[in-house]
mmCIF file of N, CA and C in Angstrom:
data_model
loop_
_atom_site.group_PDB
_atom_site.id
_atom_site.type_symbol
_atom_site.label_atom_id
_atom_site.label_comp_id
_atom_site.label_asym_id
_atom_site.label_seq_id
_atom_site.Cartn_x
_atom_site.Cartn_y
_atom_site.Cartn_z
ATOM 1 N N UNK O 320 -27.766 -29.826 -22.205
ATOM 2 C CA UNK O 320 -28.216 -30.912 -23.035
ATOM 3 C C UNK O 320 -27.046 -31.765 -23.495
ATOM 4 N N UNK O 321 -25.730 -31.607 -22.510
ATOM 5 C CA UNK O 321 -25.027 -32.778 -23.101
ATOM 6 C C UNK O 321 -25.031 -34.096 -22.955
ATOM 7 N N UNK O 322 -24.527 -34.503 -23.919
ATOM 8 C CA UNK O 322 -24.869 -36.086 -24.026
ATOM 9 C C UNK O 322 -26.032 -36.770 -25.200
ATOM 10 N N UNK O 323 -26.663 -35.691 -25.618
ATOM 11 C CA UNK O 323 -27.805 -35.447 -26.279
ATOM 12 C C UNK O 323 -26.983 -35.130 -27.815
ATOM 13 N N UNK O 324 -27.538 -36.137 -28.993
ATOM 14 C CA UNK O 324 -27.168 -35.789 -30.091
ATOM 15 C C UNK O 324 -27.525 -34.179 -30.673
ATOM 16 N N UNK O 325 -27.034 -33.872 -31.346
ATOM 17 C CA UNK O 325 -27.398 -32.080 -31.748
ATOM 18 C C UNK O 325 -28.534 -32.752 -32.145
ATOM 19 N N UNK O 326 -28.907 -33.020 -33.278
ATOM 20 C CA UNK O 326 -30.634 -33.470 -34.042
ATOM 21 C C UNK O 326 -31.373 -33.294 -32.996
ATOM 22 N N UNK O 327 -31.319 -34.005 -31.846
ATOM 23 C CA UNK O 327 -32.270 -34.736 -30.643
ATOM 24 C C UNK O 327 -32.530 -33.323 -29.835
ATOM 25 N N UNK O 328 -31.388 -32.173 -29.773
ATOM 26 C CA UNK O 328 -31.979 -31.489 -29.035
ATOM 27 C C UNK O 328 -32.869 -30.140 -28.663
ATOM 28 N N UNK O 329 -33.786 -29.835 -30.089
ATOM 29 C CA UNK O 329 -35.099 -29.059 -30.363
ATOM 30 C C UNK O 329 -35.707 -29.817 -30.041
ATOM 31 N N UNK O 330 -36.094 -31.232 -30.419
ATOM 32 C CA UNK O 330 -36.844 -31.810 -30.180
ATOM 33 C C UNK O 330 -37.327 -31.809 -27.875
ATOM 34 N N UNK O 331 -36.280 -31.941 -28.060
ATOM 35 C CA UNK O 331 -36.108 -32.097 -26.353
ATOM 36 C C UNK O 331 -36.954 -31.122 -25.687
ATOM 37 N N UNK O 332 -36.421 -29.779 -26.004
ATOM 38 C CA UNK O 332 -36.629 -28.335 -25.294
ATOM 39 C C UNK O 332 -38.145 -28.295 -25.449
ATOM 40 N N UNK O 333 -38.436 -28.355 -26.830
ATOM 41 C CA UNK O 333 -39.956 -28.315 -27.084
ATOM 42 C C UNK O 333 -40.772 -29.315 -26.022
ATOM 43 N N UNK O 334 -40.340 -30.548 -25.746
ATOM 44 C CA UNK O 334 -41.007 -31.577 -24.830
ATOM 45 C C UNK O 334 -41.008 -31.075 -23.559
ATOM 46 N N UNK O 335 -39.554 -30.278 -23.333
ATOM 47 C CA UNK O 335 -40.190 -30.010 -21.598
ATOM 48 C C UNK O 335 -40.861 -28.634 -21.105
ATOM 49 N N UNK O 336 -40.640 -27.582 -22.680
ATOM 50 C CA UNK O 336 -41.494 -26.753 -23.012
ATOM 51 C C UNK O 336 -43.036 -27.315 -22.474
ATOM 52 N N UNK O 337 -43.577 -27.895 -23.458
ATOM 53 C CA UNK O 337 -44.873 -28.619 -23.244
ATOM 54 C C UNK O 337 -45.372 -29.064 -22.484
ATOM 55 N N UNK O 338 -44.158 -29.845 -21.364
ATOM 56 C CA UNK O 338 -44.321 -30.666 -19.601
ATOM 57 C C UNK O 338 -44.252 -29.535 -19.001
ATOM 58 N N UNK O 339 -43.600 -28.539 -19.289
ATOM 59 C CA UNK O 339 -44.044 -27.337 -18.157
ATOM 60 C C UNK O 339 -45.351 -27.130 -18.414
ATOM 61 N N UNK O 340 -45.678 -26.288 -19.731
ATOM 62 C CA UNK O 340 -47.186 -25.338 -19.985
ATOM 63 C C UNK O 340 -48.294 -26.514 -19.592
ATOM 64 N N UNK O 341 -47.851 -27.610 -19.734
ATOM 65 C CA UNK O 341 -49.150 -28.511 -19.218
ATOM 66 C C UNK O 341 -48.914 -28.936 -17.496
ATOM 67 N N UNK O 342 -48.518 -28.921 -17.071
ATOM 68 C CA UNK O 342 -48.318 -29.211 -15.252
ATOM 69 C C UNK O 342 -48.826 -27.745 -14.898
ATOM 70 N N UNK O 343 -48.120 -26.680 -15.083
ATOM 71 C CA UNK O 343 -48.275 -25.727 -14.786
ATOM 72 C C UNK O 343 -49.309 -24.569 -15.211
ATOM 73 N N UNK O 344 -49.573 -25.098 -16.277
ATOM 74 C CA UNK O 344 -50.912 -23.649 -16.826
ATOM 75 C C UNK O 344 -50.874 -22.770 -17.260
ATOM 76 N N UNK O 345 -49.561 -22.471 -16.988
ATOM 77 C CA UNK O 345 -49.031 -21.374 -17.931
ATOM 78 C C UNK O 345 -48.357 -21.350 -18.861
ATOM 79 N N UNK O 346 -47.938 -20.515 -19.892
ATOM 80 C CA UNK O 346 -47.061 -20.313 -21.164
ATOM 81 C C UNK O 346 -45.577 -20.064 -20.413
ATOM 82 N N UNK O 347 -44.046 -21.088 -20.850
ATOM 83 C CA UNK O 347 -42.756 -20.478 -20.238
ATOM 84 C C UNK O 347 -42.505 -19.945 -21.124
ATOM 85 N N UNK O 348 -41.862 -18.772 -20.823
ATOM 86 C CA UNK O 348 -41.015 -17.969 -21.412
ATOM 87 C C UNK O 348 -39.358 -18.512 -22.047
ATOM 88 N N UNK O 349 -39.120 -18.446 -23.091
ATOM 89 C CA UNK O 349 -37.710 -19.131 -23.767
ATOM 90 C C UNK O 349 -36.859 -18.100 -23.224
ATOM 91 N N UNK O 350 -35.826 -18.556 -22.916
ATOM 92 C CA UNK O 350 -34.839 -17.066 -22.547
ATOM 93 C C UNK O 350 -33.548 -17.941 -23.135
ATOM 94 N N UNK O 351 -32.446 -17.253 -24.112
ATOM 95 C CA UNK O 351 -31.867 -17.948 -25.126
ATOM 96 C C UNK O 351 -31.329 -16.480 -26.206
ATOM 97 N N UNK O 352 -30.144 -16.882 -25.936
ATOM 98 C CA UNK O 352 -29.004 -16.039 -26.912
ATOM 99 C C UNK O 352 -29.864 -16.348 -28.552
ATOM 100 N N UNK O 353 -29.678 -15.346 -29.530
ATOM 101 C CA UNK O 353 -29.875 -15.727 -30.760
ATOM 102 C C UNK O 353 -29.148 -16.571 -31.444
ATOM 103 N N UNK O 354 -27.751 -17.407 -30.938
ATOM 104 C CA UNK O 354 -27.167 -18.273 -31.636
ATOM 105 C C UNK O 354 -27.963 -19.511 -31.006
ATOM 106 N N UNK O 355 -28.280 -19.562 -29.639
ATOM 107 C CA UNK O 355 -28.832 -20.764 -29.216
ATOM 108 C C UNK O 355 -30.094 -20.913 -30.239
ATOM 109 N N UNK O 356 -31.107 -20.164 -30.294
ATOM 110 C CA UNK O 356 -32.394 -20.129 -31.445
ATOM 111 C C UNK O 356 -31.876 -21.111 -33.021
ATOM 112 N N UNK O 357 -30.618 -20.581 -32.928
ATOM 113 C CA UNK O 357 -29.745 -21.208 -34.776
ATOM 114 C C UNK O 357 -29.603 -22.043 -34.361
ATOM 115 N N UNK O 358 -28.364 -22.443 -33.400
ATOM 116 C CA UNK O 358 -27.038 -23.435 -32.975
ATOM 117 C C UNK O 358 -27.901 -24.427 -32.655
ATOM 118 N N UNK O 359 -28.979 -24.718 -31.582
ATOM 119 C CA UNK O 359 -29.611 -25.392 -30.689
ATOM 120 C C UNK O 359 -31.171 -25.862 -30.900
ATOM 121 N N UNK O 360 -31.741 -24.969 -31.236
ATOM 122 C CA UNK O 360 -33.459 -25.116 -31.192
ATOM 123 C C UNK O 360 -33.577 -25.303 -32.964
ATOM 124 N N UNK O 361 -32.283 -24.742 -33.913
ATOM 125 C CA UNK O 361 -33.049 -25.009 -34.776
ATOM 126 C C UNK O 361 -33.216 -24.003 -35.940
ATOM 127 N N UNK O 362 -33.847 -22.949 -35.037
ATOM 128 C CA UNK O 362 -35.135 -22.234 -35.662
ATOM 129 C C UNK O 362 -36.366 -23.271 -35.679
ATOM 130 N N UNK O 363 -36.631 -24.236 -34.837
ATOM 131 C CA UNK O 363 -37.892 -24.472 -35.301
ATOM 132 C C UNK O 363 -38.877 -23.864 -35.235
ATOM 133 N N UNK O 364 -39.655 -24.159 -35.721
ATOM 134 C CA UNK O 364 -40.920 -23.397 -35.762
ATOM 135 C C UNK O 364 -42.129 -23.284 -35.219
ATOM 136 N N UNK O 365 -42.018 -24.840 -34.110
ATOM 137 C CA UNK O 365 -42.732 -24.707 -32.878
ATOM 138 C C UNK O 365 -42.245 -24.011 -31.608
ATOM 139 N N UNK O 366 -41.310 -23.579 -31.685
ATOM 140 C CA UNK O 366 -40.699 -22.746 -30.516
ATOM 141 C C UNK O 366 -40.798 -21.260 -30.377
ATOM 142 N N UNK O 367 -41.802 -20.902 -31.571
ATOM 143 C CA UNK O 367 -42.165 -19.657 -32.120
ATOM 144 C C UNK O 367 -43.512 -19.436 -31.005
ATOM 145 N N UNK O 368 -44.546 -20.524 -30.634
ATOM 146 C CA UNK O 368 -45.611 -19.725 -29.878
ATOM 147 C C UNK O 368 -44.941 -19.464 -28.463
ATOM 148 N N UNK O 369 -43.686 -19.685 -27.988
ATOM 149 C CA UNK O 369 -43.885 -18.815 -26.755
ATOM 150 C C UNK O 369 -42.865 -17.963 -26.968
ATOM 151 N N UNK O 370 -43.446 -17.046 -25.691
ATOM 152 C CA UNK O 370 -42.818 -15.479 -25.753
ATOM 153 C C UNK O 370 -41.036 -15.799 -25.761
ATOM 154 N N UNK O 371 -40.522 -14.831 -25.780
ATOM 155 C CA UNK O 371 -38.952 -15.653 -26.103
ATOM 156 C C UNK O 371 -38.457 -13.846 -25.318
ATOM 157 N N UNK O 372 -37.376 -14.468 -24.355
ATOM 158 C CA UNK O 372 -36.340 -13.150 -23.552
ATOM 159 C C UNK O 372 -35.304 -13.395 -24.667
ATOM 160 N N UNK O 373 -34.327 -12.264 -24.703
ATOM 161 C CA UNK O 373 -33.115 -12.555 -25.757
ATOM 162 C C UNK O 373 -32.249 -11.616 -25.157
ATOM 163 N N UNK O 374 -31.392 -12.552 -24.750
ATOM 164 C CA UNK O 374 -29.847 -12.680 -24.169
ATOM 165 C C UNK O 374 -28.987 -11.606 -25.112
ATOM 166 N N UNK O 375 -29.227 -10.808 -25.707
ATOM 167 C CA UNK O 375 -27.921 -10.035 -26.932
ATOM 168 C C UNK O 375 -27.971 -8.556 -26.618
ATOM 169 N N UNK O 376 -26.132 -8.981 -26.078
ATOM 170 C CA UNK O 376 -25.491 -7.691 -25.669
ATOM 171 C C UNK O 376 -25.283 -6.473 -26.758
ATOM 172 N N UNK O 377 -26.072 -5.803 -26.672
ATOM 173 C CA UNK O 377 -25.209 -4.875 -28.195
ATOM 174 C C UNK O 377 -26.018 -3.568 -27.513
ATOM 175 N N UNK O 378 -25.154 -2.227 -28.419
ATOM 176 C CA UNK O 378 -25.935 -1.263 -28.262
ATOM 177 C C UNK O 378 -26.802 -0.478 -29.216
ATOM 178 N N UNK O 379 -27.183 -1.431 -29.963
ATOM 179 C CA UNK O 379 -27.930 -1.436 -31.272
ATOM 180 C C UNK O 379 -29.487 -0.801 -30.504
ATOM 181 N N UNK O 380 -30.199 -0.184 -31.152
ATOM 182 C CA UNK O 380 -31.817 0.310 -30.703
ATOM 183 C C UNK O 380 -32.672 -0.876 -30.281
ATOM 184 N N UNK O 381 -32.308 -2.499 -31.101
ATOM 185 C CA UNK O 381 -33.071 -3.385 -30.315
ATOM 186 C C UNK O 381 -32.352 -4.834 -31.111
ATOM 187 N N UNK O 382 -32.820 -5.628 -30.313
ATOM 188 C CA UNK O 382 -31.856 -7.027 -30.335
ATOM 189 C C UNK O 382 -31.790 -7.733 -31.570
ATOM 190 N N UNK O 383 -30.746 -8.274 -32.201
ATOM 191 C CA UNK O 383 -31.329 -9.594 -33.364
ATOM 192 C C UNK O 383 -32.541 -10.724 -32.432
ATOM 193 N N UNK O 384 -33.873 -10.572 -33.598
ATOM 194 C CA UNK O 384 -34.600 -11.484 -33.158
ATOM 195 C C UNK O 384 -33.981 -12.905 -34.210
ATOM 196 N N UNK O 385 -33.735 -14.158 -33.345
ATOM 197 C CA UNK O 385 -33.758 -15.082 -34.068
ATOM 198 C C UNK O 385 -35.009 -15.513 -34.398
ATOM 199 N N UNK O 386 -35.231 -16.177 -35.982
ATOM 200 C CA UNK O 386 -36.082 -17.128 -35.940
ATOM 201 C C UNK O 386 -36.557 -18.391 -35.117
ATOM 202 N N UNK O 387 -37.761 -19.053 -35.374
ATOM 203 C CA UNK O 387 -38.624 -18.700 -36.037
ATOM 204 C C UNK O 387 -39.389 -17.114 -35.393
ATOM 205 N N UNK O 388 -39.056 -16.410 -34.538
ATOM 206 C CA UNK O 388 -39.657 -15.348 -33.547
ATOM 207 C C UNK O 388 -39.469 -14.062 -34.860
ATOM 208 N N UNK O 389 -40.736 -13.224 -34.907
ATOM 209 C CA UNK O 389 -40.834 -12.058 -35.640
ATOM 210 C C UNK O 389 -40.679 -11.021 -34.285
ATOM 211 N N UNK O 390 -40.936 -11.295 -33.636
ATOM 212 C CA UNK O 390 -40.648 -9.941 -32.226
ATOM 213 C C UNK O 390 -39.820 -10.425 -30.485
ATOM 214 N N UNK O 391 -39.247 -9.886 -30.219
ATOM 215 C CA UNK O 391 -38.982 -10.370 -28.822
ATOM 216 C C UNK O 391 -40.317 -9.970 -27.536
ATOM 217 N N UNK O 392 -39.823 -10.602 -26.457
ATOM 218 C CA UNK O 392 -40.854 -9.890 -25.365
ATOM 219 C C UNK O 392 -39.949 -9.365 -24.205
ATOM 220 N N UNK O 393 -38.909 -10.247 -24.093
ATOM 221 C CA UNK O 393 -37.529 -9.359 -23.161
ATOM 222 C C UNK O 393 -36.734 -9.325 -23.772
ATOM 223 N N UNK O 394 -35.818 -8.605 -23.601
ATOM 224 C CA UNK O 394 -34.795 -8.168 -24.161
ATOM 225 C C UNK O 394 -33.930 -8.234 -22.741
ATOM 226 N N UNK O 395 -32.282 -8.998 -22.539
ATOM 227 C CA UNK O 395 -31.369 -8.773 -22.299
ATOM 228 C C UNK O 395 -30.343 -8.011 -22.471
ATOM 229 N N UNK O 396 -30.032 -6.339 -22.346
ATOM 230 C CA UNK O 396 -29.080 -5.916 -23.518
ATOM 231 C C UNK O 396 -27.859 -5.719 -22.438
ATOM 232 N N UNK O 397 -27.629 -6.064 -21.671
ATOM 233 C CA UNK O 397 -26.296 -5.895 -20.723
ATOM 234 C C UNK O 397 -25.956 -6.675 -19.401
ATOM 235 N N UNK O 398 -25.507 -7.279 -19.426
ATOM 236 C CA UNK O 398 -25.443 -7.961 -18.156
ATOM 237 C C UNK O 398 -24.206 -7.930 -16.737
ATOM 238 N N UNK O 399 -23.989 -6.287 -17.158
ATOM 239 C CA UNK O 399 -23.655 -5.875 -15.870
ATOM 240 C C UNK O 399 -23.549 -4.185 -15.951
ATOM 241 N N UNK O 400 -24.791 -4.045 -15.922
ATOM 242 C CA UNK O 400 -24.949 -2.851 -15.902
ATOM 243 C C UNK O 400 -25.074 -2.437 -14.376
ATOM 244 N N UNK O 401 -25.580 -1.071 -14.007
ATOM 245 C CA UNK O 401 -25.648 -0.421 -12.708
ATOM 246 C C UNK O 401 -27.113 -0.535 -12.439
ATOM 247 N N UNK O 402 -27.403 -0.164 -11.144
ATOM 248 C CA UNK O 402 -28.979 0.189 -10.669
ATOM 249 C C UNK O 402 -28.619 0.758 -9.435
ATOM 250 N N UNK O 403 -29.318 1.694 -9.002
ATOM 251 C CA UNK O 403 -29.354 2.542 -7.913
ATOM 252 C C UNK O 403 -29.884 1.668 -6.656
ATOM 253 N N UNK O 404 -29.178 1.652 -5.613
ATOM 254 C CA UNK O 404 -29.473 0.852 -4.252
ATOM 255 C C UNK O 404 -28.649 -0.529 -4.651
ATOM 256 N N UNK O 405 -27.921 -1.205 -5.679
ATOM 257 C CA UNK O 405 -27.424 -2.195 -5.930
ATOM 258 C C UNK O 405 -25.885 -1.985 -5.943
ATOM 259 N N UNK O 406 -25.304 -2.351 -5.549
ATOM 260 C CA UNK O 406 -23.672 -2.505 -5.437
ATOM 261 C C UNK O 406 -22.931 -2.953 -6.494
ATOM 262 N N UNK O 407 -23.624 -4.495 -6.729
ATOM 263 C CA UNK O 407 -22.587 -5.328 -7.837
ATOM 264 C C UNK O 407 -23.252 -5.053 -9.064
ATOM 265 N N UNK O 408 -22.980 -5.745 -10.082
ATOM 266 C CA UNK O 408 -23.138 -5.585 -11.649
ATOM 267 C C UNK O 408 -24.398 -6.217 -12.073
ATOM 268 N N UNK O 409 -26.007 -5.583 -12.606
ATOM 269 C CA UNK O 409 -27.089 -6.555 -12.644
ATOM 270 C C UNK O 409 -27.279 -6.347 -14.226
ATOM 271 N N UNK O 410 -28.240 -7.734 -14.306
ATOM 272 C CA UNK O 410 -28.363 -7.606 -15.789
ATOM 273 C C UNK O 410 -29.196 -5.886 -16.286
ATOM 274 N N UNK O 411 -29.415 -5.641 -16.923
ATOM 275 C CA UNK O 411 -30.535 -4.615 -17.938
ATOM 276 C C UNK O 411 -31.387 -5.471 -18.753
ATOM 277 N N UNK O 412 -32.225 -5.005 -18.591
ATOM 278 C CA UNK O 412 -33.368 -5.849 -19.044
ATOM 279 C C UNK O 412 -34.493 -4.526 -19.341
ATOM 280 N N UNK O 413 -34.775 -5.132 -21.192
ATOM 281 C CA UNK O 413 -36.408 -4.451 -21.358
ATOM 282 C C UNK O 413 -37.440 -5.152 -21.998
ATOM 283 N N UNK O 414 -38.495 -4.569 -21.528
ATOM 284 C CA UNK O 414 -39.922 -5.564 -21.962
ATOM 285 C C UNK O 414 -40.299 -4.515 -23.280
ATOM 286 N N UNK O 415 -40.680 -5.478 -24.079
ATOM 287 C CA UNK O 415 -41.874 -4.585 -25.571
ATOM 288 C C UNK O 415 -43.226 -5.369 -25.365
ATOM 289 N N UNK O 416 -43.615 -3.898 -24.482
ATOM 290 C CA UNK O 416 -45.160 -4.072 -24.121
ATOM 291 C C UNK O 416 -45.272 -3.065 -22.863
ATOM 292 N N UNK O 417 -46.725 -3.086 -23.140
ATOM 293 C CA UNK O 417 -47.278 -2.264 -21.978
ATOM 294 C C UNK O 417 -47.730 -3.214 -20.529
ATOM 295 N N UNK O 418 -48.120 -2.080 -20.056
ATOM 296 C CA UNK O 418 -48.071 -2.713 -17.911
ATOM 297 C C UNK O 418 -49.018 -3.916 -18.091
ATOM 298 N N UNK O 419 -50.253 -3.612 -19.039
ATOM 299 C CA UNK O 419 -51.207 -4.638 -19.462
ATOM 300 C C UNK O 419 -50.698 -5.716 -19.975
ATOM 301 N N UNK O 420 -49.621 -5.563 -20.721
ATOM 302 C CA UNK O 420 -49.225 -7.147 -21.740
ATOM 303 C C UNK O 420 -47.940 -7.295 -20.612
ATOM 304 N N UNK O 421 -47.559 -7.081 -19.802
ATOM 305 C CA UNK O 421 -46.608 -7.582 -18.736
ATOM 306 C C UNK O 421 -47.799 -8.425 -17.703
ATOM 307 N N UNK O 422 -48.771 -7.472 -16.952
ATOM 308 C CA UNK O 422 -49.831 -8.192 -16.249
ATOM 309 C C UNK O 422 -50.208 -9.487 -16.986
ATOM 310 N N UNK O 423 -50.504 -9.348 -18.643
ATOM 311 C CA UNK O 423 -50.752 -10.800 -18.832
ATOM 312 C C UNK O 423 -50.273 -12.068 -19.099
ATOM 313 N N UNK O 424 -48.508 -11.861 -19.017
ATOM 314 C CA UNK O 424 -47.478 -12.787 -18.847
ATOM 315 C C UNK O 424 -47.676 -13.629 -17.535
ATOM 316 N N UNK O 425 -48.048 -13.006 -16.372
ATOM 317 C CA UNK O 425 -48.257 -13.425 -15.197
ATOM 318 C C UNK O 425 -49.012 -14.739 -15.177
ATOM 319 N N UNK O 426 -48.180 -16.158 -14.364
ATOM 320 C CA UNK O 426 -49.140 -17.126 -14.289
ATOM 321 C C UNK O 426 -50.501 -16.664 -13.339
ATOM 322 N N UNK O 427 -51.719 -17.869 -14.252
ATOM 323 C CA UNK O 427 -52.827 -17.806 -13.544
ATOM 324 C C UNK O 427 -52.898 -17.501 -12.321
ATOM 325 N N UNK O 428 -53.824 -16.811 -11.304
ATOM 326 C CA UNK O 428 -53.826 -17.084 -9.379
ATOM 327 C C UNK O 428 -55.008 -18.045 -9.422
ATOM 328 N N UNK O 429 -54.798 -18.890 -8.635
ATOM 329 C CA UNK O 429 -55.611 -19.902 -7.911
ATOM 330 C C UNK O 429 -56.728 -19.287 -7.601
ATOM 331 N N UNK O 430 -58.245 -20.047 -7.557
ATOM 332 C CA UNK O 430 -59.249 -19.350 -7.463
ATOM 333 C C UNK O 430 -59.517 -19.532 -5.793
ATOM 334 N N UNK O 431 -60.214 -18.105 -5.508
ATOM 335 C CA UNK O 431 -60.478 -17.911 -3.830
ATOM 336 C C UNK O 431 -61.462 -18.821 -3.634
ATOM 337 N N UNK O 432 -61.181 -19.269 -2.586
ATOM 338 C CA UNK O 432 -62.760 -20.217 -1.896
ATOM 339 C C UNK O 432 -63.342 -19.431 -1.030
#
């Protein structure tokens, strides 16, 4: 967002927030360090209805949620951790939710003819 006054740019994110979920049909997911949530978005408080990933490395039991968000839905907690069959360094990543509330993150499928 450079080039973009700081004020101007919550406003922004939220707009192409909105040009996505409306072209597309689905809810995007925010994925965003907890300083970006302060530094960048704000905390506003329209950036609270979608699900939000969070970028924070720590080995704390679970991430700082920034505002306006009372819960995360991913969690980033390492970004070069190991995985078995993988060579180089991949992120770690966890979801809070079950197989059901992951299935319902999934965009819509097109209806069969």
């Amino acid at each position: 967002m450079d080039g973009h006054p700081p004020g101007d740019r919550a406003g922004l994110a939220i707009e192409w927030l909105e040009t996505v979920e409306s072209r597309l049909g689905a809810t995007p997911i925010v994925y965003l360090s907890p300083s970006f949530a302060n530094e960048i978005l704000l905390n506003l408080p329209r950036s609270a209805r979608y699900p939000v990933w969070l970028a924070h490395y720590t080995n704390a039991a679970a991430p700082h949620v920034a505002k306006p968000w009372d819960t995360w839905t991913f969690w980033q907690y390492n970004g070069s951790g190991t995985a078995p069959g993988i060579t180089v360094p991949v992120d770690l990543d966890r979801f809070n939710g079950s197989l059901d509330d992951l299935k319902a993150l999934s965009a819509p499928q097109p209806a069969q003819q």
